[in-house]
Short mmCIF file of C-alpha atoms in Angstrom, two decimals:
data_model
loop_
_atom_site.label_atom_id
_atom_site.label_comp_id
_atom_site.label_asym_id
_atom_site.label_seq_id
_atom_site.Cartn_x
_atom_site.Cartn_y
_atom_site.Cartn_z
CA UNK W 834 138.71 83.52 21.18
CA UNK W 835 138.68 83.00 17.57
CA UNK W 836 137.95 85.92 15.03
CA UNK W 837 135.32 86.23 13.98
CA UNK W 838 135.53 87.06 9.48
CA UNK W 839 133.08 85.50 6.91
CA UNK W 840 133.60 85.97 3.71
CA UNK W 841 133.43 89.09 1.62
CA UNK W 842 131.27 89.53 -1.68
CA UNK W 843 128.63 91.55 -3.57
CA UNK W 844 125.27 92.52 -1.10
CA UNK W 845 127.73 91.96 1.94
CA UNK W 846 127.35 94.67 5.23
CA UNK W 847 129.08 95.83 7.78
CA UNK W 848 128.82 98.23 10.65
CA UNK W 849 132.69 99.39 12.62
CA UNK W 850 133.26 101.74 14.90
CA UNK W 851 136.21 104.88 13.96
CA UNK W 852 138.39 106.23 16.25
CA UNK W 853 139.32 109.50 15.35
CA UNK W 854 142.57 110.00 17.56
CA UNK W 855 143.61 106.98 17.52
CA UNK W 856 142.82 106.37 13.17
CA UNK W 857 141.48 102.80 14.78
CA UNK W 858 138.93 100.35 13.37
CA UNK W 859 137.02 98.25 16.18
CA UNK W 860 133.92 95.86 15.29
CA UNK W 861 130.71 97.13 17.28
CA UNK W 862 131.22 94.40 20.20
CA UNK W 863 134.78 94.44 20.20
CA UNK W 864 135.51 91.80 19.12
CA UNK W 865 138.73 90.56 17.15
CA UNK W 866 137.55 90.99 13.74
CA UNK W 867 139.87 90.18 10.43
CA UNK W 868 138.68 92.65 8.05
CA UNK W 869 139.76 95.62 11.23
CA UNK W 870 143.22 94.41 12.37
CA UNK W 871 143.46 94.41 8.58
CA UNK W 872 142.58 98.10 8.32
CA UNK W 873 144.61 99.28 11.11
CA UNK W 874 147.74 97.53 10.08
CA UNK W 875 148.22 94.92 12.21
CA UNK W 876 147.70 91.82 9.18
CA UNK W 877 148.56 91.91 5.73
CA UNK W 878 146.32 90.43 2.83
CA UNK W 879 148.58 88.05 2.27
CA UNK W 880 148.71 86.26 5.79
CA UNK W 881 144.96 85.78 5.54
CA UNK W 882 142.89 82.98 3.63
CA UNK W 883 139.54 85.11 4.05
CA UNK W 884 140.28 88.40 3.05
CA UNK W 885 139.18 88.72 -0.43
CA UNK W 886 139.67 91.55 -3.28
CA UNK W 887 136.07 92.87 -1.83
CA UNK W 888 137.82 93.39 1.49
CA UNK W 889 140.51 95.19 0.07
CA UNK W 890 138.80 97.59 -2.08
CA UNK W 891 136.64 98.24 1.28
CA UNK W 892 139.88 99.58 3.28
CA UNK W 893 140.80 101.36 0.29
CA UNK W 894 137.40 103.47 0.37
CA UNK W 895 137.16 103.49 3.79
CA UNK W 896 139.82 104.73 4.14
CA UNK W 897 139.34 107.80 1.92
CA UNK W 898 136.29 108.33 3.37
CA UNK W 899 137.37 109.39 7.14
CA UNK W 900 139.96 111.35 4.89
CA UNK W 901 137.23 113.71 3.30
CA UNK W 902 135.48 113.20 6.31
CA UNK W 903 137.82 114.99 8.43
CA UNK W 904 138.66 117.07 5.95
CA UNK W 905 135.35 118.87 5.59
CA UNK W 906 134.71 117.49 2.41
CA UNK W 907 131.52 115.45 2.87
CA UNK W 908 129.14 114.61 5.64
CA UNK W 909 129.18 118.56 6.79
CA UNK W 910 128.83 118.88 10.06
CA UNK W 911 128.29 115.23 11.05
CA UNK W 912 131.71 115.23 12.83
CA UNK W 913 130.73 118.32 15.00
CA UNK W 914 127.44 116.33 16.23
CA UNK W 915 130.12 113.97 17.94
CA UNK W 916 129.97 112.90 20.95
CA UNK W 917 133.83 111.55 21.54
CA UNK W 918 136.14 110.71 19.33
CA UNK W 919 133.55 107.23 17.84
CA UNK W 920 131.46 107.20 15.72
CA UNK W 921 129.67 104.95 13.60
CA UNK W 922 130.74 103.62 9.48
CA UNK W 923 128.52 101.78 8.19
CA UNK W 924 126.71 100.51 4.57
CA UNK W 925 127.15 97.69 2.05
CA UNK W 926 129.14 96.53 -1.59
CA UNK W 927 127.08 97.29 -4.16
CA UNK W 928 129.20 95.61 -6.58
CA UNK W 929 132.30 94.84 -7.87
CA UNK W 930 132.79 98.45 -8.71
CA UNK W 931 130.67 100.25 -5.61
CA UNK W 932 130.26 101.06 -2.11
CA UNK W 933 128.03 103.13 -0.36
CA UNK W 934 128.92 104.18 3.22
CA UNK W 935 127.45 105.98 5.70
CA UNK W 936 128.61 107.47 9.74
CA UNK W 937 126.53 107.23 12.43
CA UNK W 938 123.58 106.05 10.20
CA UNK W 939 123.50 109.09 7.53
CA UNK W 940 124.38 107.67 4.07
CA UNK W 941 126.91 110.60 2.93
CA UNK W 942 129.28 108.77 0.11
CA UNK W 943 129.55 106.10 -2.33
CA UNK W 944 132.56 104.81 -3.62
CA UNK W 945 132.80 103.79 -7.62
CA UNK W 946 136.19 102.15 -8.72
CA UNK W 947 137.31 101.46 -12.29
CA UNK W 948 137.07 98.66 -14.63
CA UNK W 949 139.65 96.09 -15.86
CA UNK W 950 139.12 96.52 -19.68
CA UNK W 951 140.77 94.49 -22.05
CA UNK W 952 143.09 96.76 -25.10
CA UNK W 953 140.50 95.52 -27.41
CA UNK W 954 137.00 96.49 -26.03
CA UNK W 955 139.32 100.19 -25.31
CA UNK W 956 139.95 100.43 -28.83
CA UNK W 957 136.38 99.33 -29.86
CA UNK W 958 134.95 102.11 -27.85
CA UNK W 959 135.93 104.51 -30.16
CA UNK W 960 136.74 102.71 -33.34
CA UNK W 961 135.31 102.97 -36.79
CA UNK W 962 132.78 99.12 -37.14
CA UNK W 963 130.03 98.51 -38.99
CA UNK W 964 126.69 99.60 -37.61
CA UNK W 965 124.82 96.35 -35.72
CA UNK W 966 121.72 97.00 -36.11
CA UNK W 967 120.58 96.06 -39.82
CA UNK W 968 116.76 95.82 -38.87
CA UNK W 969 114.52 98.53 -39.56
CA UNK W 970 111.30 98.98 -37.27
CA UNK W 971 109.25 102.18 -37.83
CA UNK W 972 108.38 104.02 -34.55
CA UNK W 973 105.99 102.19 -31.98
CA UNK W 974 104.74 104.84 -29.11
CA UNK W 975 103.65 102.26 -27.49
CA UNK W 976 106.98 101.13 -26.27
CA UNK W 977 108.90 104.51 -27.28
CA UNK W 978 110.78 102.62 -29.45
CA UNK W 979 113.00 102.70 -32.88
CA UNK W 980 115.62 100.72 -34.99
CA UNK W 981 117.88 103.61 -36.95
CA UNK W 982 119.05 100.78 -39.58
CA UNK W 983 121.57 100.30 -41.98
CA UNK W 984 119.69 101.04 -45.32
CA UNK W 985 117.51 103.77 -43.89
CA UNK W 986 116.72 107.26 -45.71
CA UNK W 987 115.80 110.14 -43.84
CA UNK W 988 113.90 112.68 -45.92
CA UNK W 989 114.60 116.12 -43.99
CA UNK W 990 112.19 117.48 -46.02
CA UNK W 991 114.15 121.07 -47.17
CA UNK W 992 115.79 119.20 -49.53
CA UNK W 993 118.74 117.37 -47.52
CA UNK W 994 118.67 113.98 -47.18
CA UNK W 995 120.38 110.97 -44.47
CA UNK W 996 121.29 107.37 -45.40
CA UNK W 997 122.42 104.80 -42.44
CA UNK W 998 124.96 103.22 -44.60
CA UNK W 999 127.46 100.04 -43.40
CA UNK W 1000 129.56 102.82 -41.05
CA UNK W 1001 128.36 106.51 -41.36
CA UNK W 1002 125.93 108.50 -42.12
CA UNK W 1003 125.81 109.91 -45.87
CA UNK W 1004 124.49 113.39 -46.39
CA UNK W 1005 122.39 114.36 -50.03
CA UNK W 1006 121.62 118.14 -50.68
CA UNK W 1007 124.77 120.33 -50.12
CA UNK W 1008 125.56 122.60 -51.59
CA UNK W 1009 122.49 125.28 -52.28
CA UNK W 1010 122.71 127.47 -48.67
CA UNK W 1011 125.72 127.09 -46.34
CA UNK W 1012 123.69 127.18 -42.99
CA UNK W 1013 121.38 125.12 -43.59
CA UNK W 1014 124.70 122.60 -45.19
CA UNK W 1015 126.06 123.61 -41.75
CA UNK W 1016 122.93 122.30 -40.01
CA UNK W 1017 123.10 118.98 -41.10
CA UNK W 1018 126.18 118.38 -41.59
CA UNK W 1019 126.24 118.49 -37.60
CA UNK W 1020 123.71 116.26 -37.73
CA UNK W 1021 124.90 113.95 -39.71
CA UNK W 1022 128.06 113.39 -37.48
CA UNK W 1023 126.26 113.38 -33.77
CA UNK W 1024 123.59 110.84 -36.17
CA UNK W 1025 126.63 108.62 -37.14
CA UNK W 1026 127.60 108.62 -33.13
CA UNK W 1027 123.97 108.62 -32.15
CA UNK W 1028 123.48 104.62 -34.17
CA UNK W 1029 127.15 103.82 -32.66
CA UNK W 1030 126.05 104.19 -29.15
CA UNK W 1031 122.96 102.38 -29.67
CA UNK W 1032 124.39 99.23 -31.03
CA UNK W 1033 126.88 99.79 -28.30
CA UNK W 1034 130.20 100.78 -30.05
CA UNK W 1035 130.73 103.95 -29.02
CA UNK W 1036 130.50 106.20 -25.94
CA UNK W 1037 127.88 108.40 -24.78
CA UNK W 1038 130.37 111.26 -25.27
CA UNK W 1039 131.13 110.61 -28.03
CA UNK W 1040 127.31 112.21 -29.66
CA UNK W 1041 128.79 115.51 -27.70
CA UNK W 1042 131.41 116.19 -29.04
CA UNK W 1043 130.73 119.17 -31.25
CA UNK W 1044 128.16 121.68 -29.98
CA UNK W 1045 125.37 121.72 -30.75
CA UNK W 1046 125.18 118.04 -31.11
CA UNK W 1047 122.60 117.19 -28.99
CA UNK W 1048 120.20 119.68 -29.68
CA UNK W 1049 119.94 117.95 -32.69
CA UNK W 1050 119.65 114.62 -32.06
CA UNK W 1051 117.19 115.92 -29.90
CA UNK W 1052 115.55 117.50 -32.66
CA UNK W 1053 115.81 114.52 -35.34
CA UNK W 1054 113.95 111.79 -32.93
CA UNK W 1055 111.30 113.81 -31.92
CA UNK W 1056 110.56 114.43 -35.74
CA UNK W 1057 110.43 110.65 -35.52
CA UNK W 1058 107.87 110.33 -33.22
CA UNK W 1059 109.94 109.61 -30.37
CA UNK W 1060 109.37 110.81 -26.58
CA UNK W 1061 112.42 112.10 -25.31
CA UNK W 1062 110.88 113.53 -22.32
CA UNK W 1063 110.83 109.47 -20.83
CA UNK W 1064 112.64 106.81 -21.02
CA UNK W 1065 113.26 105.75 -24.97
CA UNK W 1066 114.31 103.12 -26.72
CA UNK W 1067 116.76 103.09 -30.00
CA UNK W 1068 118.75 100.06 -31.61
CA UNK W 1069 117.64 97.69 -28.31
CA UNK W 1070 119.31 100.14 -25.70
CA UNK W 1071 117.05 102.41 -23.31
CA UNK W 1072 118.04 105.80 -23.30
CA UNK W 1073 116.43 108.71 -21.44
CA UNK W 1074 117.90 112.27 -21.57
CA UNK W 1075 120.32 113.98 -18.89
CA UNK W 1076 121.42 117.25 -18.35
CA UNK W 1077 120.82 117.46 -22.22
CA UNK W 1078 122.63 114.86 -23.05
CA UNK W 1079 121.22 111.53 -24.72
CA UNK W 1080 122.31 108.63 -22.13
CA UNK W 1081 121.87 104.91 -21.24
CA UNK W 1082 119.63 104.46 -18.46
CA UNK W 1083 120.79 103.30 -15.64
CA UNK W 1084 124.50 103.61 -16.99
CA UNK W 1085 126.73 106.71 -15.65
CA UNK W 1086 129.62 105.43 -17.31
CA UNK W 1087 131.85 106.17 -19.98
CA UNK W 1088 131.65 103.25 -21.74
CA UNK W 1089 128.76 101.18 -22.86
CA UNK W 1090 126.30 99.18 -20.61
CA UNK W 1091 127.19 95.75 -22.28
CA UNK W 1092 130.69 96.27 -21.77
CA UNK W 1093 130.46 97.54 -18.55
CA UNK W 1094 129.19 94.14 -17.90
CA UNK W 1095 131.36 92.27 -19.21
CA UNK W 1096 134.19 94.47 -17.05
CA UNK W 1097 132.36 93.95 -13.79
CA UNK W 1098 132.17 90.17 -14.01
CA UNK W 1099 135.64 89.72 -14.77
CA UNK W 1100 136.20 92.06 -11.81
CA UNK W 1101 134.19 90.01 -9.69
CA UNK W 1102 135.43 86.47 -10.27
CA UNK W 1103 138.29 88.51 -8.98
CA UNK W 1104 137.32 90.46 -6.09
CA UNK W 1105 135.73 86.74 -4.96
CA UNK W 1106 140.12 85.40 -4.84
CA UNK W 1107 141.56 85.81 -1.59
CA UNK W 1108 143.85 88.01 -0.73
CA UNK W 1109 147.01 85.39 0.12
CA UNK W 1110 146.49 83.48 -3.53
CA UNK W 1111 146.14 86.84 -5.55
CA UNK W 1112 149.66 88.98 -3.63
CA UNK W 1113 151.60 85.16 -3.30
#
């Protein structure tokens, strides 16, 4: 009987039987399977021309799933409802960094992997850079969007003004009221972080370093007409408010979405390389 194995990749789905007593994985139909041999330790990655980085990641994630399940940290009551020692583990490789898993058809676990950022990219996330957005654009209610660009001047209506300089926000009007000065200074720093964030240069968390920064930003954007209660766009970046914080839509990573996508593509290209070549 030949060993069955298809090349794993983005969108691949799988379903196996795991025996909690033996700690072994098997195919549902009992046929020989290269991945189950790899999972069970019967072969090493360097022995196969078919197994690749997606399989290596899947093996590690499935072992983590089993560990968390048996410790009762996920899928509570699933093990108690089983008949016998076996249960089905199924799932899908969403992309090079994400896999989703279900036990007996019930989704209980999503595994996220790290990204191979270059030293230059890592340094860029917090470095002092010139703002990218140079073209002003007034608030557009149809798209709930606005550009905050170099040269923009915002009169706060209380004797203070904020000007978007090349790589920072310049505040004017200080010295009359200490309490107001502190509030405007907070907004000044938070707005600088927001523009870098919207220009895909800084991490979103930068806006939250100073207590109250997010509240100050949300109030500022609402004054400009932006509806922060739904998806809005700043400098081309789709934003939303999650847990009171301004975040990039669909991005649950620390880094800007554009940087994440580049790293994800590199990771995907690497993951398709057979393990025998990567481990040679």
